[in-house]
PDB file of C-alpha atoms in Angstrom:
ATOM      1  CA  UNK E   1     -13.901   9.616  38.330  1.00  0.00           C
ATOM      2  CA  UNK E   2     -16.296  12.040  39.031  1.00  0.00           C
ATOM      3  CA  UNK E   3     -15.712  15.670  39.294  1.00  0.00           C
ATOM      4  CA  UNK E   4     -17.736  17.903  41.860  1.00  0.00           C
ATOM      5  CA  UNK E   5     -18.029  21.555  40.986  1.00  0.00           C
ATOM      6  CA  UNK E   6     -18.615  24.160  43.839  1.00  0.00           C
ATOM      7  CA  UNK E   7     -20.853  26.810  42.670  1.00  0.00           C
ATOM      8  CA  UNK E   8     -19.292  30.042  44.236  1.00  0.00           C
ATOM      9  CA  UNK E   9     -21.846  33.083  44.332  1.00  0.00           C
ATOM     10  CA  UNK E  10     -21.697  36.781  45.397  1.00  0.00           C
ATOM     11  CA  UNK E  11     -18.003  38.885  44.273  1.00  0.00           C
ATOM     12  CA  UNK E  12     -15.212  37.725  45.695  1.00  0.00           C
ATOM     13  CA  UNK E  13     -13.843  39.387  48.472  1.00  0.00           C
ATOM     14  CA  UNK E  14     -10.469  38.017  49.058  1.00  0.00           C
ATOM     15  CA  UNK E  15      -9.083  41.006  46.991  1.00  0.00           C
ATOM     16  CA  UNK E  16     -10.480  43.671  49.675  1.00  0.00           C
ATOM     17  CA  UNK E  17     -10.091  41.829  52.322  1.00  0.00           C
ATOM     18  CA  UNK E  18      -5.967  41.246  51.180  1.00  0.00           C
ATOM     19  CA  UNK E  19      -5.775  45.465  50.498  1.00  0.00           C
ATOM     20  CA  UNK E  20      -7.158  46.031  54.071  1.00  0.00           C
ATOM     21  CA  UNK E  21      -5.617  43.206  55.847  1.00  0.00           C
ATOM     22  CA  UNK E  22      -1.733  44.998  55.022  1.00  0.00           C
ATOM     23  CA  UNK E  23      -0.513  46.921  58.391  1.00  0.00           C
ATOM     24  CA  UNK E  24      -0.301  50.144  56.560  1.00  0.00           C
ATOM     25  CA  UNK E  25      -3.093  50.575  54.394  1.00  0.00           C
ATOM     26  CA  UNK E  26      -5.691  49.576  57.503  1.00  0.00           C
ATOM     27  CA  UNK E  27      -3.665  52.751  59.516  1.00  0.00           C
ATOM     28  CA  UNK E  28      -4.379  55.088  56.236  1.00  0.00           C
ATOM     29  CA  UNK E  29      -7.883  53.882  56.027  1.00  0.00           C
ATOM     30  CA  UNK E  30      -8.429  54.185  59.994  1.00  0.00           C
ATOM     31  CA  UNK E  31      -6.878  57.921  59.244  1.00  0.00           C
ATOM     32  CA  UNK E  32      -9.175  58.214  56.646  1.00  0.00           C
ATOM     33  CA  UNK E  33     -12.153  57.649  58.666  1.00  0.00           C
ATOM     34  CA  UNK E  34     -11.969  61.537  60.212  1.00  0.00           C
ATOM     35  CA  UNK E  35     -13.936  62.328  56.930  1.00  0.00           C
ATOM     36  CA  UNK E  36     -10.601  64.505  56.350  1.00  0.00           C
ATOM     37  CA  UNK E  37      -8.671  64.685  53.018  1.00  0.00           C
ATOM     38  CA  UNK E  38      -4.874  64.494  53.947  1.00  0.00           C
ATOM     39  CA  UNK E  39      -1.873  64.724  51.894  1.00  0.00           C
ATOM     40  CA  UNK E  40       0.579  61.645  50.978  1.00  0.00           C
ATOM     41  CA  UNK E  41       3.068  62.364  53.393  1.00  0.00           C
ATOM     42  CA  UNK E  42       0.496  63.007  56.208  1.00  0.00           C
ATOM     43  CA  UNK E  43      -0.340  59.772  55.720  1.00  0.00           C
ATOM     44  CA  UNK E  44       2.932  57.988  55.419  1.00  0.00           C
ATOM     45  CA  UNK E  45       3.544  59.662  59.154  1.00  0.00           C
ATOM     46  CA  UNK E  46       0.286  57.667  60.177  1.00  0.00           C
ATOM     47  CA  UNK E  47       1.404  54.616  58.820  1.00  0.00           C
ATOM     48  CA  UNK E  48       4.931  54.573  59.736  1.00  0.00           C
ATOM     49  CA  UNK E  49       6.327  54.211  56.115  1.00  0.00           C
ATOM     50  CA  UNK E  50       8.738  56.202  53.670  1.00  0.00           C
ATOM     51  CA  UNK E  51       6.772  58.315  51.186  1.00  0.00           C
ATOM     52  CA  UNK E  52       7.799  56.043  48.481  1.00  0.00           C
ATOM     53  CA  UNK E  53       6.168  53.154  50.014  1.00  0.00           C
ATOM     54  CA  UNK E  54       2.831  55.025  50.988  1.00  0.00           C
ATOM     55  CA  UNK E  55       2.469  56.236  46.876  1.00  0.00           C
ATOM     56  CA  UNK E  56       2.539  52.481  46.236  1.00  0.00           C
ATOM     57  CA  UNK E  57       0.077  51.659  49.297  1.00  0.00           C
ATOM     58  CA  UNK E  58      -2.538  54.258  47.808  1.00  0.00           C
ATOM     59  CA  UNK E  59      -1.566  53.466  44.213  1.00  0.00           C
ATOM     60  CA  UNK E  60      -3.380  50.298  45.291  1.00  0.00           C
ATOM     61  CA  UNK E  61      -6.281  51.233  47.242  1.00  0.00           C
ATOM     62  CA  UNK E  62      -7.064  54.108  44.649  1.00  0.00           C
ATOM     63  CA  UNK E  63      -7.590  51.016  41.920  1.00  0.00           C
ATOM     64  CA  UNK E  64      -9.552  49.163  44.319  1.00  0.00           C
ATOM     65  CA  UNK E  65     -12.024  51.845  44.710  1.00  0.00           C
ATOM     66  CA  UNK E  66     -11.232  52.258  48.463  1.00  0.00           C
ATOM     67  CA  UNK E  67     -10.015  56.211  48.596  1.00  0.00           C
ATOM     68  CA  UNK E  68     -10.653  59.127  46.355  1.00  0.00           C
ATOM     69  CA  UNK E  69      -8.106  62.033  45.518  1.00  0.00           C
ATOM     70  CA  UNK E  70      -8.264  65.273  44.838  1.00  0.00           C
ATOM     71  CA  UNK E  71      -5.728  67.465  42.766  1.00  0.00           C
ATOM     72  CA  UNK E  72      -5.557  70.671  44.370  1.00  0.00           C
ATOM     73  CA  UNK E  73      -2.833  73.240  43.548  1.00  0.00           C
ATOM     74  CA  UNK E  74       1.088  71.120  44.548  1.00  0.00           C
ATOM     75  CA  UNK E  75      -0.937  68.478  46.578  1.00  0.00           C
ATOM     76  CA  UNK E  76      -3.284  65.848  46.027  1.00  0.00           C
ATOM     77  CA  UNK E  77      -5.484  65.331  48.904  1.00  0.00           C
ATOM     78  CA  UNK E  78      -6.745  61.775  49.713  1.00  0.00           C
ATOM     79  CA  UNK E  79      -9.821  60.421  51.424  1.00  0.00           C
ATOM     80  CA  UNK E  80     -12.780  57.719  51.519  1.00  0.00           C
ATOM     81  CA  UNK E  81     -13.944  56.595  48.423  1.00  0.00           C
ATOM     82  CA  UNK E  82     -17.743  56.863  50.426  1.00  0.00           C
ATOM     83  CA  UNK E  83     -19.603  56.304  52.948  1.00  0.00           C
ATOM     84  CA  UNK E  84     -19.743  52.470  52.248  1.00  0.00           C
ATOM     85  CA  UNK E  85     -16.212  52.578  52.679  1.00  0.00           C
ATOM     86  CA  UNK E  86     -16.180  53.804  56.225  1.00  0.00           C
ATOM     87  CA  UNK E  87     -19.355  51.316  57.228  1.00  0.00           C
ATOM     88  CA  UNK E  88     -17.292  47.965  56.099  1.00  0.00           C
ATOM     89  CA  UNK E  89     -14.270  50.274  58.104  1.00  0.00           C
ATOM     90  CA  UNK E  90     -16.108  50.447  60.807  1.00  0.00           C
ATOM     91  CA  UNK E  91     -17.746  47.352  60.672  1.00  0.00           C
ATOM     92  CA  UNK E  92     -14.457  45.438  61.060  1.00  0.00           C
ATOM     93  CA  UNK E  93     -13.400  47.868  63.891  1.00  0.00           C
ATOM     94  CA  UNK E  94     -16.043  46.010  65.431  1.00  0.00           C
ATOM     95  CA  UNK E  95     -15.561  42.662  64.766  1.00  0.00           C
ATOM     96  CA  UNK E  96     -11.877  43.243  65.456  1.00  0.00           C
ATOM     97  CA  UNK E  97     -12.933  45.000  69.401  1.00  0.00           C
ATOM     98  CA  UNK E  98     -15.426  42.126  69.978  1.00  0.00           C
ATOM     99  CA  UNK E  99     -12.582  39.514  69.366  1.00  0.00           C
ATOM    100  CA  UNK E 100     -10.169  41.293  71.744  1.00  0.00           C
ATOM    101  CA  UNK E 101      -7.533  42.260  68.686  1.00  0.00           C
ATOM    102  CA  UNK E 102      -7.539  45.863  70.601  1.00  0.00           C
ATOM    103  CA  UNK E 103      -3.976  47.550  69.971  1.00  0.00           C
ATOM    104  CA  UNK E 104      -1.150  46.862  72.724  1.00  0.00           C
ATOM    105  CA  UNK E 105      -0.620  50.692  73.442  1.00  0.00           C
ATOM    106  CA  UNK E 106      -3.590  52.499  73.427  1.00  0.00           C
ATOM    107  CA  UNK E 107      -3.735  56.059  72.902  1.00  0.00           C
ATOM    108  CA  UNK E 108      -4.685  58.483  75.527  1.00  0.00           C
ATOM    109  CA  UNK E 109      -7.233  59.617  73.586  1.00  0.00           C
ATOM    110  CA  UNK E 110      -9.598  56.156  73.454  1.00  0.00           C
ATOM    111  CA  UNK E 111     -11.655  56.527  75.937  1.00  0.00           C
ATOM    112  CA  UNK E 112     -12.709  60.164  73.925  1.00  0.00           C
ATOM    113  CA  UNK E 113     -13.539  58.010  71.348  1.00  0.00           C
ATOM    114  CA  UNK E 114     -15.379  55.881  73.111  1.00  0.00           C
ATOM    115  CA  UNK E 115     -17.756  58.957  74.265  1.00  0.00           C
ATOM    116  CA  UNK E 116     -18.129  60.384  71.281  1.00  0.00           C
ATOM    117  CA  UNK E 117     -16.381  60.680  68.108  1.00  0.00           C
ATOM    118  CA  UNK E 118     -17.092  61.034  64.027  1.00  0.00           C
ATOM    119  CA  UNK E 119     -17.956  57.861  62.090  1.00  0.00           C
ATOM    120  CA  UNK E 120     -16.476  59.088  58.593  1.00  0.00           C
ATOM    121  CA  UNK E 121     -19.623  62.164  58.600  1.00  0.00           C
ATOM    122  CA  UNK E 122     -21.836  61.249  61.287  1.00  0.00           C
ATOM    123  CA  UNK E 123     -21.793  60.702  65.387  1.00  0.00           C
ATOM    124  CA  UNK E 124     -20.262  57.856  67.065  1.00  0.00           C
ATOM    125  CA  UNK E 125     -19.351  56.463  70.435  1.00  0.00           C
ATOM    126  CA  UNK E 126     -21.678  56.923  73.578  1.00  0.00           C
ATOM    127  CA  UNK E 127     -23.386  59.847  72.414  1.00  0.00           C
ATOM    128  CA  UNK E 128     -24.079  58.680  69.284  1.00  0.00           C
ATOM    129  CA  UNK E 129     -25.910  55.185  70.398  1.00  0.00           C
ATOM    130  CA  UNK E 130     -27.973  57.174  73.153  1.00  0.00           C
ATOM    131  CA  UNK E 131     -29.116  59.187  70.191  1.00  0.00           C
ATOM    132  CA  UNK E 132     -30.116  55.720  68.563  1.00  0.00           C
ATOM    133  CA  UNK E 133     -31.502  54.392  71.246  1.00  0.00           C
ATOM    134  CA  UNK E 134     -33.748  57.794  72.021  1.00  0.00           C
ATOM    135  CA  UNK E 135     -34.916  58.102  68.558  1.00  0.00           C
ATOM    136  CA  UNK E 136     -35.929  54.495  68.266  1.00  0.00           C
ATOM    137  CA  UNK E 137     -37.980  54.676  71.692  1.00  0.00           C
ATOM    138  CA  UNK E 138     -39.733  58.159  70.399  1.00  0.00           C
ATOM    139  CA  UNK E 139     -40.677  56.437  67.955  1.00  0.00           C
ATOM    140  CA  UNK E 140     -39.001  58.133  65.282  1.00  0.00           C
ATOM    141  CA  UNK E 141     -38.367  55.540  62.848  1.00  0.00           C
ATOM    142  CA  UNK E 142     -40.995  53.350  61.093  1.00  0.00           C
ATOM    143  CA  UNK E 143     -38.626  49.834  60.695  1.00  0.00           C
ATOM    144  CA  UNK E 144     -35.582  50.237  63.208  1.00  0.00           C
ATOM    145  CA  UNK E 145     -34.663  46.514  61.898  1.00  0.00           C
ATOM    146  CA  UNK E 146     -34.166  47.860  58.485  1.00  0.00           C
ATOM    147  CA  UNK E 147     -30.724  48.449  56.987  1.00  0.00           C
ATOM    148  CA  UNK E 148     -32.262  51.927  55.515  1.00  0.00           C
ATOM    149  CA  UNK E 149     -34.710  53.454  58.000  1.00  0.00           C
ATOM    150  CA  UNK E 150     -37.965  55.710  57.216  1.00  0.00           C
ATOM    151  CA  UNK E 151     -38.815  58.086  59.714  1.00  0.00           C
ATOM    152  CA  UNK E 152     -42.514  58.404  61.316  1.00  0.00           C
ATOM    153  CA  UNK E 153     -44.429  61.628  61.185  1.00  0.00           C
ATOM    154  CA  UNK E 154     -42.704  61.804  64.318  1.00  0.00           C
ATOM    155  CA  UNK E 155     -39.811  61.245  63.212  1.00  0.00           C
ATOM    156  CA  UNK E 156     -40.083  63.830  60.939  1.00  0.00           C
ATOM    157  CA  UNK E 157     -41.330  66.283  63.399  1.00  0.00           C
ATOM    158  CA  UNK E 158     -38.476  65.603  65.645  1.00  0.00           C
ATOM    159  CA  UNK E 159     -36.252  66.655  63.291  1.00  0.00           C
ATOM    160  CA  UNK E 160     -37.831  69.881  62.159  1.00  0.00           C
ATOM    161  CA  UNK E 161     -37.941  70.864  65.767  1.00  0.00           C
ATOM    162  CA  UNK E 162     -34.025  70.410  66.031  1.00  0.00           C
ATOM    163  CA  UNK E 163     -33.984  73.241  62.878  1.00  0.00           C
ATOM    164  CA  UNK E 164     -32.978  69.842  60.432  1.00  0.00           C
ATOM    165  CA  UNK E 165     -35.086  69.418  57.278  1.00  0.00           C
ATOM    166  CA  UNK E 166     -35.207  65.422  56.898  1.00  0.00           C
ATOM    167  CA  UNK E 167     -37.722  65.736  53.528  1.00  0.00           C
ATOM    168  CA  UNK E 168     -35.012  67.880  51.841  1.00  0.00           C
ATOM    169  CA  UNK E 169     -32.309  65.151  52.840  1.00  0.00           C
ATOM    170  CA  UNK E 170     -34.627  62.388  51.784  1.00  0.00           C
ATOM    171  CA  UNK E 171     -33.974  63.479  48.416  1.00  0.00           C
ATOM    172  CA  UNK E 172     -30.303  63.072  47.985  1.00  0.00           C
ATOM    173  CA  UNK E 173     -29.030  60.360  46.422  1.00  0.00           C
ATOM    174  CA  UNK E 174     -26.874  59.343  49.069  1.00  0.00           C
ATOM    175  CA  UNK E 175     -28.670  56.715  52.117  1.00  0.00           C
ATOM    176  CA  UNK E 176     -30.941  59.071  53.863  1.00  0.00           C
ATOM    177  CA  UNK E 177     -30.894  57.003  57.194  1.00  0.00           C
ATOM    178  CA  UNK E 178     -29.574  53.694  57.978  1.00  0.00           C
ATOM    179  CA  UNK E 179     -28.126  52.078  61.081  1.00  0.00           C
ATOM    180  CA  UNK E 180     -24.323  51.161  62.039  1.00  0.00           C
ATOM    181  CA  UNK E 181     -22.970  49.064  64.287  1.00  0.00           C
ATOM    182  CA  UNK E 182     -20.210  51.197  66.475  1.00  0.00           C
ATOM    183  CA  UNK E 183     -17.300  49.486  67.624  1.00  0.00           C
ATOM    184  CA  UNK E 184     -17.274  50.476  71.268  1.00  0.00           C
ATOM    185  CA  UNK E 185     -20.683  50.547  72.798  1.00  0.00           C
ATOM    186  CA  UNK E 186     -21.800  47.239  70.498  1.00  0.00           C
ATOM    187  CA  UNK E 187     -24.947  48.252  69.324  1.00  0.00           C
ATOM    188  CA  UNK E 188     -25.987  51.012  66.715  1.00  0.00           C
ATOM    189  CA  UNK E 189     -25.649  54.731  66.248  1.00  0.00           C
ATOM    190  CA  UNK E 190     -27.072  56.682  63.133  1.00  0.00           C
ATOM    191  CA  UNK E 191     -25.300  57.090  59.923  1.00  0.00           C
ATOM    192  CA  UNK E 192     -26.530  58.349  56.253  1.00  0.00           C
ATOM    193  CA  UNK E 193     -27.519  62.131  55.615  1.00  0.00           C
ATOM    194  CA  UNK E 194     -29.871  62.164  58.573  1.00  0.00           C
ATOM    195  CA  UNK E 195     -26.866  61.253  60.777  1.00  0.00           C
ATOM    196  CA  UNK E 196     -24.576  63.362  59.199  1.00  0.00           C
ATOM    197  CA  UNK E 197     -27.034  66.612  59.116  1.00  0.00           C
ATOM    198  CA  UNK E 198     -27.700  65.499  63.058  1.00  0.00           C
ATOM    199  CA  UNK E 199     -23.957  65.822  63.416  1.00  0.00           C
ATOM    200  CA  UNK E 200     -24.030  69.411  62.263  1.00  0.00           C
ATOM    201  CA  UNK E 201     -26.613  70.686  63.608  1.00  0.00           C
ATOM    202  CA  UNK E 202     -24.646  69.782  66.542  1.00  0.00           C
ATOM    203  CA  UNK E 203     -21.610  71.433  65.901  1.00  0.00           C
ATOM    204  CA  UNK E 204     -24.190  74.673  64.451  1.00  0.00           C
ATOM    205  CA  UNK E 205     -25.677  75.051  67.926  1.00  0.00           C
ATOM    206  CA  UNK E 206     -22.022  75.034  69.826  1.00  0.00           C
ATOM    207  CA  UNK E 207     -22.842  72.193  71.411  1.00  0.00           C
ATOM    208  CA  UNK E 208     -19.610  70.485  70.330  1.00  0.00           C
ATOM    209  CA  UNK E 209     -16.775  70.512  68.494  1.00  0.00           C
ATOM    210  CA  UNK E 210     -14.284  68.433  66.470  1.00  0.00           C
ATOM    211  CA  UNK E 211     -10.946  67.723  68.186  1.00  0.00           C
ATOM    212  CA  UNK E 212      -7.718  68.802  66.197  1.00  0.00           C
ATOM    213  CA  UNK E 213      -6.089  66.450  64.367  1.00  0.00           C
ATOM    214  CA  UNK E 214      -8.410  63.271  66.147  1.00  0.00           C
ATOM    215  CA  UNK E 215     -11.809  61.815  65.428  1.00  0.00           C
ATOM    216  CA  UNK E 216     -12.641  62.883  68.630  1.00  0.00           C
ATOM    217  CA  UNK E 217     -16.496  64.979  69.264  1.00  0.00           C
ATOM    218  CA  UNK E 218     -15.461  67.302  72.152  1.00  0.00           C
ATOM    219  CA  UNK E 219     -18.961  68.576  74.061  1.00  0.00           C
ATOM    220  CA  UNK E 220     -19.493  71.324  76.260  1.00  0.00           C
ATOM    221  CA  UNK E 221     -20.666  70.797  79.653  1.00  0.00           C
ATOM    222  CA  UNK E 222     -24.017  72.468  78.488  1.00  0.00           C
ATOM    223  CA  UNK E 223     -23.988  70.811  75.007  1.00  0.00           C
ATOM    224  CA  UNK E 224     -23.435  67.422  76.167  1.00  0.00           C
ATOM    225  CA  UNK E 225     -26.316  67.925  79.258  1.00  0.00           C
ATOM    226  CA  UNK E 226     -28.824  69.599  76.170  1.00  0.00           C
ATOM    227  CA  UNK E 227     -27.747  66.652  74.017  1.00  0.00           C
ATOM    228  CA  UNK E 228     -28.670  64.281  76.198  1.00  0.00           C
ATOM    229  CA  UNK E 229     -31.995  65.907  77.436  1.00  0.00           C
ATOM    230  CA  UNK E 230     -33.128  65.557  73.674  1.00  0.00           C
ATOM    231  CA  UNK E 231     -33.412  61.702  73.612  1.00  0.00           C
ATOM    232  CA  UNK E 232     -34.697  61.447  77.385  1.00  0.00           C
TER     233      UNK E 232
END
């Protein structure tokens, strides 16, 4: 009798997949995704569980790697292990949208998050892929097909001009500048410092601001016109 043995390469992801699968941990980690610590029983609200059960949700998650906490004072504050993290999140946001497993009461505020919204630090939604889109066409990056980008001379200049110092970011040890795939609009918008220090700059100028308690990017009339003007 002979006995075939399957080689089986790469780490095995049926552990990660299991954690984020459960109803209430993928409603923490969707929480999470504001790039906002919150507090145990904040987040056993969001999931819809007693506070016992959420301590033994991120009991879990917290030895997986998944979320981070932070002691601070009576609390411990909770959030995204990094910004890895919230790419797989979002990742499987849109896998899950593209296979029509959309949620049977929506909230009033989706089609906000459609337009623009925070992806864990950066811009997301509309806004954020027409930012893509505008950068890639000026030119601005040297390999758009890359998972880490480079930006051009003009790239670099682009940046400057917006009052955002890209060499300076460059040197972090986080991903300067990579694409992800949003959910909504089905192509990408721009994560890593660059994204994030876009983001900012955004809310520095007053051209937008964060929603309360939502993941929602609220623009001004004027913001959201200048905005869009940049990446014409």
């Amino acid at each position: 009798m002979t006995t075939t043995t399957t080689l089986k390469d790469g780490p095995h992801i049926a552990r990660i997949a299991a954690l984020i699968g459960d109803h209430a941990r993928a409603e923490v980690l969707t929480a999470l995704l504001a790039d906002r610590a919150l507090t145990a029983t904040e987040l056993a609200d969001v999931a819809g569980v007693s506070k016992a059960t959420i301590s033994a949700h991120l009991a879990k998650l917290l030895d997986a790697d998944l979320i981070a906490v932070e002691p601070q004072g009576r609390h411990r504050y909770f959030r995204l292990a990094n910004p890895d993290v919230a790419h797989l999140l979002e990742s499987l946001m849109g896998v899950a949208f593209r296979s029509g497993a959309v949620r049977l009461r929506g909230s009033p505020r989706e089609p906000a998050l459609r337009k623009a919204r925070v992806c864990y630090d950066h811009l997301a939604g509309e806004l954020g892929v027409l930012a893509f889109d505008g950068l890639q066409g000026q030119g601005a990056f040297a390999d758009a097909a890359q998972r880490e980008l480079q930006l051009t001379e003009a790239g670099q200049t682009w940046f400057k001009s917006l009052g955002v110092d890209a060499a300076a970011l460059s040197a972090q040890r986080r991903c300067f500048c990579r694409p992800c795939l949003d959910w909504g609009e089905r192509r990408h918008h721009l994560a890593g410092a660059l994204g994030a220090a876009l983001l900012g700059r955004v809310y520095e100028l007053g051209w937008a601001r964060r929603a309360k308690d939502s993941r929602v990017v609220q623009f001004t009339e004027l913001g959201e016109y200048t905005f869009r003007q940049l990446f014409r």
